[in-house]
mmCIF file of C-alpha atoms in Angstrom:
data_model
loop_
_atom_site.group_PDB
_atom_site.id
_atom_site.type_symbol
_atom_site.label_atom_id
_atom_site.label_comp_id
_atom_site.label_asym_id
_atom_site.label_seq_id
_atom_site.Cartn_x
_atom_site.Cartn_y
_atom_site.Cartn_z
ATOM 1 C CA MET A 1 36.841 55.063 35.032
ATOM 2 C CA SER A 2 36.273 56.115 38.595
ATOM 3 C CA GLU A 3 39.235 57.001 40.784
ATOM 4 C CA GLY A 4 40.709 54.001 42.696
ATOM 5 C CA ALA A 5 39.257 51.391 40.351
ATOM 6 C CA GLY A 6 41.820 48.911 39.066
ATOM 7 C CA PRO A 7 42.456 48.261 35.385
ATOM 8 C CA SER A 8 39.863 45.995 33.791
ATOM 9 C CA LYS A 9 40.987 42.502 32.903
ATOM 10 C CA LYS A 10 40.630 41.266 29.360
ATOM 11 C CA THR A 11 38.753 38.044 28.857
ATOM 12 C CA LYS A 12 41.089 35.399 27.513
ATOM 13 C CA THR A 13 39.842 33.488 24.468
ATOM 14 C CA TYR A 14 40.929 29.910 23.920
ATOM 15 C CA HIS A 15 41.148 28.259 20.468
ATOM 16 C CA PHE A 16 41.371 24.688 19.371
ATOM 17 C CA HIS A 17 44.672 23.603 17.766
ATOM 18 C CA THR A 18 44.585 21.045 14.966
ATOM 19 C CA GLU A 19 47.643 19.205 16.351
ATOM 20 C CA TRP A 20 45.532 18.141 19.293
ATOM 21 C CA GLU A 21 43.780 15.628 16.994
ATOM 22 C CA GLU A 22 46.845 13.396 16.794
ATOM 23 C CA ASP A 23 48.318 14.339 20.180
ATOM 24 C CA PHE A 24 45.157 13.852 22.330
ATOM 25 C CA PHE A 25 42.469 12.383 19.980
ATOM 26 C CA PHE A 26 40.244 15.547 20.117
ATOM 27 C CA THR A 27 38.416 17.444 17.387
ATOM 28 C CA MET A 28 35.977 20.309 16.947
ATOM 29 C CA SER A 29 32.365 19.334 16.315
ATOM 30 C CA PHE A 30 29.508 21.913 16.281
ATOM 31 C CA SER A 31 31.674 24.496 18.106
ATOM 32 C CA LYS A 32 32.513 21.947 20.819
ATOM 33 C CA CYS A 33 35.813 20.293 21.692
ATOM 34 C CA VAL A 34 34.920 16.573 21.470
ATOM 35 C CA CYS A 35 36.959 13.460 22.345
ATOM 36 C CA LEU A 36 37.164 11.133 19.343
ATOM 37 C CA ILE A 37 37.364 8.058 21.574
ATOM 38 C CA CYS A 38 34.421 8.525 24.001
ATOM 39 C CA GLN A 39 32.687 11.598 22.511
ATOM 40 C CA ALA A 40 33.038 13.511 25.758
ATOM 41 C CA ALA A 41 32.898 17.317 25.328
ATOM 42 C CA ILE A 42 35.302 19.717 27.015
ATOM 43 C CA ALA A 43 33.701 23.025 28.060
ATOM 44 C CA MET A 44 36.883 25.118 27.676
ATOM 45 C CA PRO A 45 39.283 24.214 24.791
ATOM 46 C CA LYS A 46 42.461 24.602 26.865
ATOM 47 C CA LYS A 47 45.402 22.332 26.248
ATOM 48 C CA GLY A 48 45.562 21.473 29.988
ATOM 49 C CA ASN A 49 41.936 20.273 29.974
ATOM 50 C CA VAL A 50 42.321 18.266 26.777
ATOM 51 C CA GLU A 51 45.589 16.624 27.830
ATOM 52 C CA ARG A 52 44.272 15.840 31.333
ATOM 53 C CA HIS A 53 41.229 14.010 29.904
ATOM 54 C CA PHE A 54 43.400 12.006 27.450
ATOM 55 C CA ARG A 55 46.034 10.998 30.033
ATOM 56 C CA THR A 56 43.458 10.131 32.690
ATOM 57 C CA VAL A 57 40.871 8.297 30.623
ATOM 58 C CA HIS A 58 42.706 7.061 27.491
ATOM 59 C CA GLY A 59 46.302 6.910 28.552
ATOM 60 C CA LYS A 60 46.799 3.400 27.125
ATOM 61 C CA TYR A 61 46.353 4.786 23.592
ATOM 62 C CA ASP A 62 49.897 6.154 23.681
ATOM 63 C CA THR A 63 51.152 2.517 23.996
ATOM 64 C CA THR A 64 48.766 0.975 21.476
ATOM 65 C CA PHE A 65 49.138 3.847 18.973
ATOM 66 C CA PRO A 66 52.545 5.486 19.424
ATOM 67 C CA PRO A 67 52.746 9.225 18.874
ATOM 68 C CA LYS A 68 53.669 10.442 15.396
ATOM 69 C CA SER A 69 53.205 6.945 13.988
ATOM 70 C CA GLU A 70 51.220 6.075 10.839
ATOM 71 C CA LEU A 71 49.111 3.685 12.972
ATOM 72 C CA ARG A 72 48.058 6.620 15.153
ATOM 73 C CA LYS A 73 47.242 8.801 12.151
ATOM 74 C CA LYS A 74 45.105 6.001 10.706
ATOM 75 C CA LYS A 75 43.267 5.526 14.030
ATOM 76 C CA VAL A 76 42.515 9.260 14.272
ATOM 77 C CA LYS A 77 41.161 9.282 10.690
ATOM 78 C CA GLU A 78 39.028 6.212 11.447
ATOM 79 C CA LEU A 79 37.575 7.726 14.659
ATOM 80 C CA LYS A 80 36.820 11.035 12.860
ATOM 81 C CA SER A 81 34.984 9.131 10.109
ATOM 82 C CA GLN A 82 32.910 7.200 12.697
ATOM 83 C CA LEU A 83 31.955 10.452 14.506
ATOM 84 C CA SER A 84 30.978 12.128 11.218
ATOM 85 C CA GLY A 85 28.812 9.049 10.298
ATOM 86 C CA GLN A 86 27.006 9.077 13.617
ATOM 87 C CA GLN A 87 26.280 12.824 13.412
ATOM 88 C CA SER A 88 25.069 12.412 9.783
ATOM 89 C CA PHE A 89 22.737 9.588 10.841
ATOM 90 C CA PHE A 90 21.176 11.569 13.679
ATOM 91 C CA THR A 91 20.907 14.699 11.464
ATOM 92 C CA GLN A 92 19.196 12.589 8.767
ATOM 93 C CA GLN A 93 16.758 11.136 11.270
ATOM 94 C CA THR A 94 15.974 14.580 12.642
ATOM 95 C CA SER A 95 15.373 15.903 9.112
ATOM 96 C CA LYS A 96 12.978 12.999 8.376
ATOM 97 C CA ALA A 97 11.087 13.612 11.595
ATOM 98 C CA LYS A 98 10.748 17.358 10.766
ATOM 99 C CA ALA A 99 9.566 16.565 7.272
ATOM 100 C CA ALA A 100 6.982 14.110 8.600
ATOM 101 C CA THR A 101 5.716 16.689 11.128
ATOM 102 C CA GLU A 102 5.476 19.410 8.476
ATOM 103 C CA ALA A 103 3.577 17.008 6.173
ATOM 104 C CA SER A 104 1.207 16.225 9.021
ATOM 105 C CA PHE A 105 0.532 19.950 9.500
ATOM 106 C CA ARG A 106 -0.091 20.466 5.801
ATOM 107 C CA VAL A 107 -2.578 17.622 5.552
ATOM 108 C CA SER A 108 -4.322 18.720 8.760
ATOM 109 C CA HIS A 109 -4.660 22.222 7.327
ATOM 110 C CA ILE A 110 -6.357 20.858 4.130
ATOM 111 C CA ILE A 111 -8.716 18.703 6.303
ATOM 112 C CA VAL A 112 -9.845 21.595 8.520
ATOM 113 C CA LYS A 113 -9.987 24.050 5.555
ATOM 114 C CA ASN A 114 -12.480 21.736 3.845
ATOM 115 C CA LYS A 115 -14.446 21.243 7.071
ATOM 116 C CA LYS A 116 -13.810 17.485 7.194
ATOM 117 C CA SER A 117 -13.757 15.250 10.208
ATOM 118 C CA PHE A 118 -10.417 14.982 12.016
ATOM 119 C CA GLN A 119 -10.762 11.227 11.628
ATOM 120 C CA ASP A 120 -10.370 11.603 7.840
ATOM 121 C CA GLY A 121 -6.644 11.895 8.348
ATOM 122 C CA GLU A 122 -6.329 8.132 8.691
ATOM 123 C CA MET A 123 -8.255 7.682 5.429
ATOM 124 C CA VAL A 124 -5.888 10.150 3.720
ATOM 125 C CA LYS A 125 -2.882 8.226 4.955
ATOM 126 C CA GLU A 126 -4.342 4.921 3.707
ATOM 127 C CA ALA A 127 -4.989 6.534 0.283
ATOM 128 C CA PHE A 128 -1.320 7.789 0.260
ATOM 129 C CA VAL A 129 0.004 4.304 0.862
ATOM 130 C CA GLU A 130 -2.246 2.718 -1.781
ATOM 131 C CA ALA A 131 -1.342 5.403 -4.372
ATOM 132 C CA ALA A 132 2.359 5.142 -3.638
ATOM 133 C CA ASP A 133 2.300 1.453 -4.432
ATOM 134 C CA SER A 134 1.302 2.204 -8.027
ATOM 135 C CA LEU A 135 2.983 5.601 -8.560
ATOM 136 C CA PHE A 136 6.439 4.540 -7.294
ATOM 137 C CA ARG A 137 6.392 0.928 -8.424
ATOM 138 C CA ASP A 138 9.507 1.336 -10.696
ATOM 139 C CA PHE A 139 11.360 3.671 -8.391
ATOM 140 C CA LYS A 140 14.542 2.335 -6.823
ATOM 141 C CA ASN A 141 13.745 4.040 -3.481
ATOM 142 C CA LYS A 142 10.109 2.902 -3.407
ATOM 143 C CA ALA A 143 10.563 1.245 -0.004
ATOM 144 C CA GLU A 144 12.027 4.411 1.460
ATOM 145 C CA ILE A 145 9.090 6.502 0.056
ATOM 146 C CA THR A 146 6.505 4.048 1.337
ATOM 147 C CA SER A 147 8.226 4.021 4.766
ATOM 148 C CA SER A 148 8.062 7.837 4.932
ATOM 149 C CA ILE A 149 4.352 7.820 4.121
ATOM 150 C CA LYS A 150 3.651 5.163 6.719
ATOM 151 C CA ALA A 151 5.521 7.253 9.275
ATOM 152 C CA LEU A 152 3.124 10.121 8.650
ATOM 153 C CA GLN A 153 1.104 10.832 11.818
ATOM 154 C CA LEU A 154 -2.530 11.524 10.915
ATOM 155 C CA SER A 155 -4.548 9.895 13.684
ATOM 156 C CA ARG A 156 -7.610 11.738 14.960
ATOM 157 C CA SER A 157 -5.867 12.943 18.127
ATOM 158 C CA THR A 158 -2.810 14.056 16.078
ATOM 159 C CA VAL A 159 -4.908 16.061 13.585
ATOM 160 C CA THR A 160 -6.712 17.588 16.526
ATOM 161 C CA ARG A 161 -3.446 18.733 18.099
ATOM 162 C CA ARG A 162 -2.192 20.060 14.780
ATOM 163 C CA CYS A 163 -5.292 22.126 14.258
ATOM 164 C CA GLU A 164 -5.113 23.439 17.844
ATOM 165 C CA ALA A 165 -1.466 24.431 17.269
ATOM 166 C CA MET A 166 -2.337 26.206 14.002
ATOM 167 C CA ALA A 167 -5.247 27.988 15.682
ATOM 168 C CA GLU A 168 -3.000 29.104 18.510
ATOM 169 C CA ASP A 169 -0.413 30.352 16.022
ATOM 170 C CA LEU A 170 -3.054 32.324 14.052
ATOM 171 C CA THR A 171 -4.331 33.860 17.296
ATOM 172 C CA GLN A 172 -0.795 34.983 18.249
ATOM 173 C CA GLN A 173 -0.299 36.474 14.816
ATOM 174 C CA LEU A 174 -3.622 38.307 15.075
ATOM 175 C CA TRP A 175 -2.806 39.831 18.416
ATOM 176 C CA LYS A 176 0.677 40.778 17.253
ATOM 177 C CA ASP A 177 -0.923 42.594 14.307
ATOM 178 C CA ILE A 178 -3.354 44.347 16.686
ATOM 179 C CA GLY A 179 -0.425 45.473 18.776
ATOM 180 C CA ASP A 180 1.595 46.696 15.736
ATOM 181 C CA CYS A 181 -1.290 48.530 13.857
ATOM 182 C CA GLN A 182 -1.841 52.233 14.080
ATOM 183 C CA CYS A 183 -5.623 52.008 14.290
ATOM 184 C CA PHE A 184 -8.491 49.574 13.609
ATOM 185 C CA SER A 185 -12.183 49.388 12.856
ATOM 186 C CA LEU A 186 -14.732 46.852 14.040
ATOM 187 C CA GLN A 187 -17.731 45.301 12.342
ATOM 188 C CA LEU A 188 -20.409 43.407 14.250
ATOM 189 C CA ASP A 189 -23.069 41.039 12.912
ATOM 190 C CA GLU A 190 -25.488 39.033 14.997
ATOM 191 C CA SER A 191 -27.103 35.822 13.768
ATOM 192 C CA THR A 192 -28.552 32.543 15.126
ATOM 193 C CA ASP A 193 -26.855 29.133 14.679
ATOM 194 C CA VAL A 194 -28.541 25.724 14.246
ATOM 195 C CA SER A 195 -28.970 25.301 18.009
ATOM 196 C CA ASP A 196 -30.937 28.615 18.234
ATOM 197 C CA THR A 197 -28.032 30.283 20.072
ATOM 198 C CA ALA A 198 -27.412 33.915 19.057
ATOM 199 C CA GLN A 199 -23.817 34.515 17.918
ATOM 200 C CA VAL A 200 -22.215 37.937 17.499
ATOM 201 C CA CYS A 201 -19.357 37.838 14.945
ATOM 202 C CA ILE A 202 -16.795 40.629 15.353
ATOM 203 C CA PHE A 203 -14.449 41.419 12.491
ATOM 204 C CA ILE A 204 -11.466 43.738 12.733
ATOM 205 C CA ARG A 205 -9.764 45.741 10.015
ATOM 206 C CA MET A 206 -6.292 47.010 10.955
ATOM 207 C CA VAL A 207 -4.230 49.739 9.233
ATOM 208 C CA PHE A 208 -0.440 49.781 9.642
ATOM 209 C CA THR A 209 2.195 52.474 9.340
ATOM 210 C CA ASP A 210 2.902 51.590 5.694
ATOM 211 C CA ILE A 211 -0.817 52.266 4.901
ATOM 212 C CA THR A 212 -1.487 48.596 4.334
ATOM 213 C CA ALA A 213 -4.705 47.064 5.762
ATOM 214 C CA LYS A 214 -5.607 43.602 6.984
ATOM 215 C CA GLU A 215 -9.018 42.155 7.845
ATOM 216 C CA GLU A 216 -9.543 39.211 10.194
ATOM 217 C CA LEU A 217 -12.223 37.570 12.283
ATOM 218 C CA LEU A 218 -11.582 38.837 15.816
ATOM 219 C CA THR A 219 -13.967 36.659 17.853
ATOM 220 C CA VAL A 220 -17.461 35.128 18.025
ATOM 221 C CA LEU A 221 -19.436 35.973 21.173
ATOM 222 C CA PRO A 222 -22.271 33.605 22.084
ATOM 223 C CA MET A 223 -25.407 35.331 23.481
ATOM 224 C CA LYS A 224 -27.096 32.629 25.554
ATOM 225 C CA GLU A 225 -29.975 34.783 26.784
ATOM 226 C CA GLN A 226 -31.286 38.056 25.368
ATOM 227 C CA THR A 227 -29.757 40.037 22.513
ATOM 228 C CA ARG A 228 -30.542 43.550 23.586
ATOM 229 C CA GLY A 229 -28.038 46.355 22.950
ATOM 230 C CA GLU A 230 -26.902 46.334 26.583
ATOM 231 C CA ASP A 231 -26.410 42.516 26.557
ATOM 232 C CA ILE A 232 -24.263 42.641 23.430
ATOM 233 C CA PHE A 233 -22.274 45.580 24.868
ATOM 234 C CA GLN A 234 -21.669 43.823 28.183
ATOM 235 C CA SER A 235 -20.459 40.722 26.413
ATOM 236 C CA PHE A 236 -18.144 42.806 24.229
ATOM 237 C CA LYS A 237 -16.877 44.730 27.261
ATOM 238 C CA ASN A 238 -16.025 41.438 29.044
ATOM 239 C CA PHE A 239 -14.093 40.348 25.945
ATOM 240 C CA ILE A 240 -12.096 43.626 25.961
ATOM 241 C CA GLU A 241 -11.222 43.232 29.657
ATOM 242 C CA LYS A 242 -10.240 39.582 29.203
ATOM 243 C CA THR A 243 -8.014 40.090 26.115
ATOM 244 C CA GLN A 244 -6.747 43.658 26.827
ATOM 245 C CA LEU A 245 -7.872 44.850 23.426
ATOM 246 C CA PRO A 246 -6.336 48.320 22.854
ATOM 247 C CA VAL A 247 -9.610 50.166 22.435
ATOM 248 C CA TYR A 248 -7.798 53.505 22.188
ATOM 249 C CA LYS A 249 -6.908 52.543 18.629
ATOM 250 C CA LEU A 250 -10.594 52.232 17.651
ATOM 251 C CA VAL A 251 -11.708 54.681 14.897
ATOM 252 C CA SER A 252 -15.096 53.247 13.743
ATOM 253 C CA ILE A 253 -17.693 50.546 14.287
ATOM 254 C CA THR A 254 -20.023 49.164 11.654
ATOM 255 C CA THR A 255 -23.236 47.279 12.505
ATOM 256 C CA ASP A 256 -26.495 46.347 10.886
ATOM 257 C CA GLY A 257 -29.502 48.657 11.210
ATOM 258 C CA ALA A 258 -31.272 46.690 13.997
ATOM 259 C CA PRO A 259 -32.522 48.709 16.990
ATOM 260 C CA ALA A 260 -30.356 46.557 19.285
ATOM 261 C CA MET A 261 -27.341 47.990 17.480
ATOM 262 C CA VAL A 262 -28.205 51.561 16.535
ATOM 263 C CA GLY A 263 -30.880 52.403 19.169
ATOM 264 C CA ARG A 264 -30.505 56.040 20.260
ATOM 265 C CA LEU A 265 -30.479 55.316 23.999
ATOM 266 C CA ASN A 266 -29.965 51.594 24.592
ATOM 267 C CA GLY A 267 -28.370 50.401 21.383
ATOM 268 C CA PHE A 268 -24.924 48.895 21.299
ATOM 269 C CA ILE A 269 -23.371 51.998 19.695
ATOM 270 C CA ALA A 270 -25.000 54.256 22.301
ATOM 271 C CA LYS A 271 -23.635 52.061 25.150
ATOM 272 C CA CYS A 272 -20.156 52.248 23.686
ATOM 273 C CA ARG A 273 -20.307 56.048 23.454
ATOM 274 C CA GLN A 274 -21.461 56.271 27.062
ATOM 275 C CA ASP A 275 -18.440 54.219 28.246
ATOM 276 C CA ASP A 276 -15.387 56.319 29.148
ATOM 277 C CA ALA A 277 -13.001 53.556 28.012
ATOM 278 C CA PHE A 278 -14.066 54.101 24.372
ATOM 279 C CA PRO A 279 -12.531 57.000 22.383
ATOM 280 C CA ASP A 280 -14.583 59.144 19.978
ATOM 281 C CA PHE A 281 -15.359 56.949 16.999
ATOM 282 C CA LEU A 282 -17.406 56.963 13.828
ATOM 283 C CA ASN A 283 -20.271 54.539 13.385
ATOM 284 C CA TYR A 284 -21.908 53.173 10.271
ATOM 285 C CA HIS A 285 -24.671 50.703 9.626
ATOM 286 C CA CYS A 286 -25.272 48.637 6.521
ATOM 287 C CA ILE A 287 -28.547 48.536 4.533
ATOM 288 C CA ILE A 288 -28.444 44.870 3.586
ATOM 289 C CA HIS A 289 -31.429 44.030 5.853
ATOM 290 C CA GLN A 290 -33.388 47.000 4.636
ATOM 291 C CA GLN A 291 -32.620 46.076 1.039
ATOM 292 C CA ALA A 292 -33.852 42.547 1.651
ATOM 293 C CA LEU A 293 -37.051 43.819 3.220
ATOM 294 C CA CYS A 294 -37.558 46.166 0.246
ATOM 295 C CA ALA A 295 -37.302 43.177 -2.098
ATOM 296 C CA LYS A 296 -39.958 41.362 -0.080
ATOM 297 C CA MET A 297 -42.353 44.299 -0.287
ATOM 298 C CA LEU A 298 -42.706 44.176 -4.100
ATOM 299 C CA ASN A 299 -46.376 43.890 -4.999
ATOM 300 C CA MET A 300 -45.985 40.803 -7.252
ATOM 301 C CA LYS A 301 -47.714 38.261 -5.103
ATOM 302 C CA GLU A 302 -49.820 36.892 -7.957
ATOM 303 C CA ILE A 303 -46.715 36.136 -10.049
ATOM 304 C CA MET A 304 -44.766 34.539 -7.158
ATOM 305 C CA ASN A 305 -47.793 32.403 -6.017
ATOM 306 C CA VAL A 306 -48.412 30.946 -9.476
ATOM 307 C CA ALA A 307 -44.722 30.324 -10.196
ATOM 308 C CA THR A 308 -44.200 28.691 -6.760
ATOM 309 C CA LYS A 309 -47.328 26.516 -7.189
ATOM 310 C CA ILE A 310 -46.170 25.294 -10.580
ATOM 311 C CA ALA A 311 -42.679 24.493 -9.350
ATOM 312 C CA CYS A 312 -43.995 22.679 -6.294
ATOM 313 C CA SER A 313 -46.430 20.616 -8.440
ATOM 314 C CA ILE A 314 -43.492 19.307 -10.389
ATOM 315 C CA ARG A 315 -40.950 18.984 -7.574
ATOM 316 C CA ALA A 316 -43.276 17.584 -4.864
ATOM 317 C CA ARG A 317 -44.220 14.439 -6.754
ATOM 318 C CA SER A 318 -41.490 11.877 -7.458
ATOM 319 C CA LEU A 319 -42.970 10.662 -10.734
ATOM 320 C CA GLN A 320 -43.623 14.199 -11.987
ATOM 321 C CA ARG A 321 -40.095 15.203 -11.098
ATOM 322 C CA ARG A 322 -38.483 12.261 -12.892
ATOM 323 C CA LEU A 323 -40.628 12.805 -16.004
ATOM 324 C CA PHE A 324 -39.770 16.521 -16.076
ATOM 325 C CA ARG A 325 -36.049 15.749 -15.778
ATOM 326 C CA ALA A 326 -36.328 13.332 -18.663
ATOM 327 C CA HIS A 327 -38.223 15.985 -20.641
ATOM 328 C CA LEU A 328 -35.428 18.553 -20.030
ATOM 329 C CA GLU A 329 -32.749 16.060 -20.967
ATOM 330 C CA LYS A 330 -34.584 15.200 -24.178
ATOM 331 C CA ALA A 331 -34.947 18.912 -25.007
ATOM 332 C CA ASP A 332 -31.189 19.344 -24.395
ATOM 333 C CA CYS A 333 -31.692 22.127 -21.846
ATOM 334 C CA ASP A 334 -28.880 23.859 -19.948
ATOM 335 C CA HIS A 335 -30.682 23.085 -16.659
ATOM 336 C CA SER A 336 -31.830 19.712 -15.312
ATOM 337 C CA GLU A 337 -34.046 20.873 -12.499
ATOM 338 C CA LEU A 338 -36.384 23.556 -11.263
ATOM 339 C CA LEU A 339 -35.356 25.478 -8.091
ATOM 340 C CA LEU A 340 -37.571 25.974 -5.028
ATOM 341 C CA HIS A 341 -38.033 29.321 -3.416
ATOM 342 C CA THR A 342 -37.517 29.950 0.281
ATOM 343 C CA ASP A 343 -38.006 33.249 2.089
ATOM 344 C CA VAL A 344 -35.068 32.577 4.481
ATOM 345 C CA ARG A 345 -32.427 32.977 1.821
ATOM 346 C CA TRP A 346 -32.076 36.539 0.498
ATOM 347 C CA LEU A 347 -30.992 35.569 -3.002
ATOM 348 C CA SER A 348 -33.523 32.753 -3.402
ATOM 349 C CA ARG A 349 -36.298 34.769 -5.072
ATOM 350 C CA GLY A 350 -34.137 36.094 -7.903
ATOM 351 C CA LYS A 351 -32.551 32.708 -8.627
ATOM 352 C CA PHE A 352 -35.844 30.905 -8.496
ATOM 353 C CA LEU A 353 -37.537 33.298 -10.927
ATOM 354 C CA GLN A 354 -34.551 33.316 -13.308
ATOM 355 C CA ARG A 355 -34.535 29.521 -13.575
ATOM 356 C CA PHE A 356 -38.345 29.421 -13.871
ATOM 357 C CA ARG A 357 -38.349 32.012 -16.663
ATOM 358 C CA GLU A 358 -35.592 30.206 -18.600
ATOM 359 C CA LEU A 359 -37.543 26.913 -18.415
ATOM 360 C CA CYS A 360 -40.955 28.436 -19.125
ATOM 361 C CA PRO A 361 -41.204 26.977 -22.706
ATOM 362 C CA GLU A 362 -40.241 23.517 -21.442
ATOM 363 C CA ILE A 363 -42.728 23.676 -18.521
ATOM 364 C CA LYS A 364 -45.538 24.711 -20.969
ATOM 365 C CA GLU A 365 -44.668 21.853 -23.338
ATOM 366 C CA PHE A 366 -44.386 19.409 -20.443
ATOM 367 C CA PHE A 367 -47.906 20.244 -19.199
ATOM 368 C CA ARG A 368 -49.276 20.102 -22.802
ATOM 369 C CA VAL A 369 -47.894 16.572 -23.325
ATOM 370 C CA ALA A 370 -49.182 15.470 -19.866
ATOM 371 C CA GLY A 371 -52.631 16.858 -20.667
ATOM 372 C CA GLN A 372 -52.570 19.287 -17.706
ATOM 373 C CA ALA A 373 -54.298 22.628 -18.525
ATOM 374 C CA GLU A 374 -54.834 24.024 -15.063
ATOM 375 C CA TYR A 375 -52.149 26.727 -15.293
ATOM 376 C CA MET A 376 -53.567 29.037 -17.956
ATOM 377 C CA GLN A 377 -51.144 31.820 -16.917
ATOM 378 C CA LEU A 378 -48.461 30.092 -18.963
ATOM 379 C CA ASN A 379 -50.407 31.180 -22.066
ATOM 380 C CA ASP A 380 -51.217 34.647 -20.758
ATOM 381 C CA GLY A 381 -48.968 37.252 -22.452
ATOM 382 C CA GLN A 382 -49.438 39.856 -19.724
ATOM 383 C CA TRP A 383 -48.583 37.415 -16.984
ATOM 384 C CA LEU A 384 -45.417 36.379 -18.826
ATOM 385 C CA LEU A 385 -44.424 40.049 -19.195
ATOM 386 C CA ASP A 386 -44.957 40.595 -15.488
ATOM 387 C CA LEU A 387 -42.845 37.522 -14.797
ATOM 388 C CA ALA A 388 -40.016 38.840 -16.957
ATOM 389 C CA PHE A 389 -40.233 42.254 -15.211
ATOM 390 C CA LEU A 390 -40.144 40.672 -11.713
ATOM 391 C CA THR A 391 -37.258 38.410 -12.727
ATOM 392 C CA ASP A 392 -35.131 41.349 -13.935
ATOM 393 C CA LEU A 393 -35.978 43.420 -10.889
ATOM 394 C CA THR A 394 -35.085 40.689 -8.398
ATOM 395 C CA ASN A 395 -31.822 39.950 -10.217
ATOM 396 C CA MET A 396 -30.913 43.605 -9.984
ATOM 397 C CA LEU A 397 -31.686 43.546 -6.220
ATOM 398 C CA ASN A 398 -29.529 40.362 -5.873
ATOM 399 C CA ASP A 399 -26.637 42.156 -7.541
ATOM 400 C CA LEU A 400 -27.019 45.093 -5.218
ATOM 401 C CA ASN A 401 -27.156 42.712 -2.196
ATOM 402 C CA LEU A 402 -23.910 41.044 -3.258
ATOM 403 C CA GLN A 403 -22.188 44.415 -3.782
ATOM 404 C CA LEU A 404 -23.257 45.462 -0.277
ATOM 405 C CA GLN A 405 -21.663 42.288 1.066
ATOM 406 C CA GLY A 406 -18.456 43.012 -0.814
ATOM 407 C CA LYS A 407 -18.746 40.007 -3.075
#
């Protein structure tokens, strides 16, 4: 204590006394000194404050209910019971409202997780009500259960707000994790959506002090014009500046092998290394695209052309397709349909050939019964051997592709 400073005063603490219940009709409720008659709360539980309120506002109670009398004790007990009942009612209503809100969030989460329309919430509610009528028919509290279901808020606008709130919460959790992690790595992948707009997906993998890791989708950057390395870098740099992403924690970046990403001078990685805001980092690129191109370069065009032509001759004509389905059903096959091959999907070739090879005996028999003998390859042993070899090879490449994708 400095010289000349006076002694510090102790803060006086006031406590409620139980005798005030009968003397002044006051009680303690939720840490507040509350009047039993008018439910007014006194900020400081001092005897003077309590007595002043009673004498000023409810002075006539001393005449109607004399002090220390049984009548006064009975009145105090009655008023305490009324106050407890009111508080219990409001607590119960609050609990019901919270439960309805939580249920609304849970249903909204299921709707958005299954990629359904927000408007489906009203259909779910209607289904709840109809199901409750049968499930709880013999329950004594059926009316209460039905009332709770009907109170569930699942309109389109409500589901939209719930999803927005969940998205905002997930975003906050993500950025908290980014702030708490020791370091992180990024992975970028560029693709085109149904509207022909290029989208760059950025994933982040964070490592924490306890050596645990977490992987999340960081953002999706739309590329409305060109997708050169400098365009992707500029879009990413704008995102960093807008969100204040702690780039100093970056340890590695993984991209595909496209020139826009790994180009020596103007690729995305090169642009990042040239920027002083970025620390020294490792860079990797996957070989999924190269592996897919390798699969396309197999010199088995004759096998693929014949198999594709046979499948199309069956699938392209409605009558042929129905007859072939009936033939497979009669033969008790595991499959009910031939697949079609498309070059866009990486795994299509292997799946198409596998199904075709498994159904080869049924295809041969189907053409024999129909009197079609134009596909002589089905009787050629060498062609069937080449088909089996190509099927095994493409299946192996499919397995490699899935492993590269971490599936």
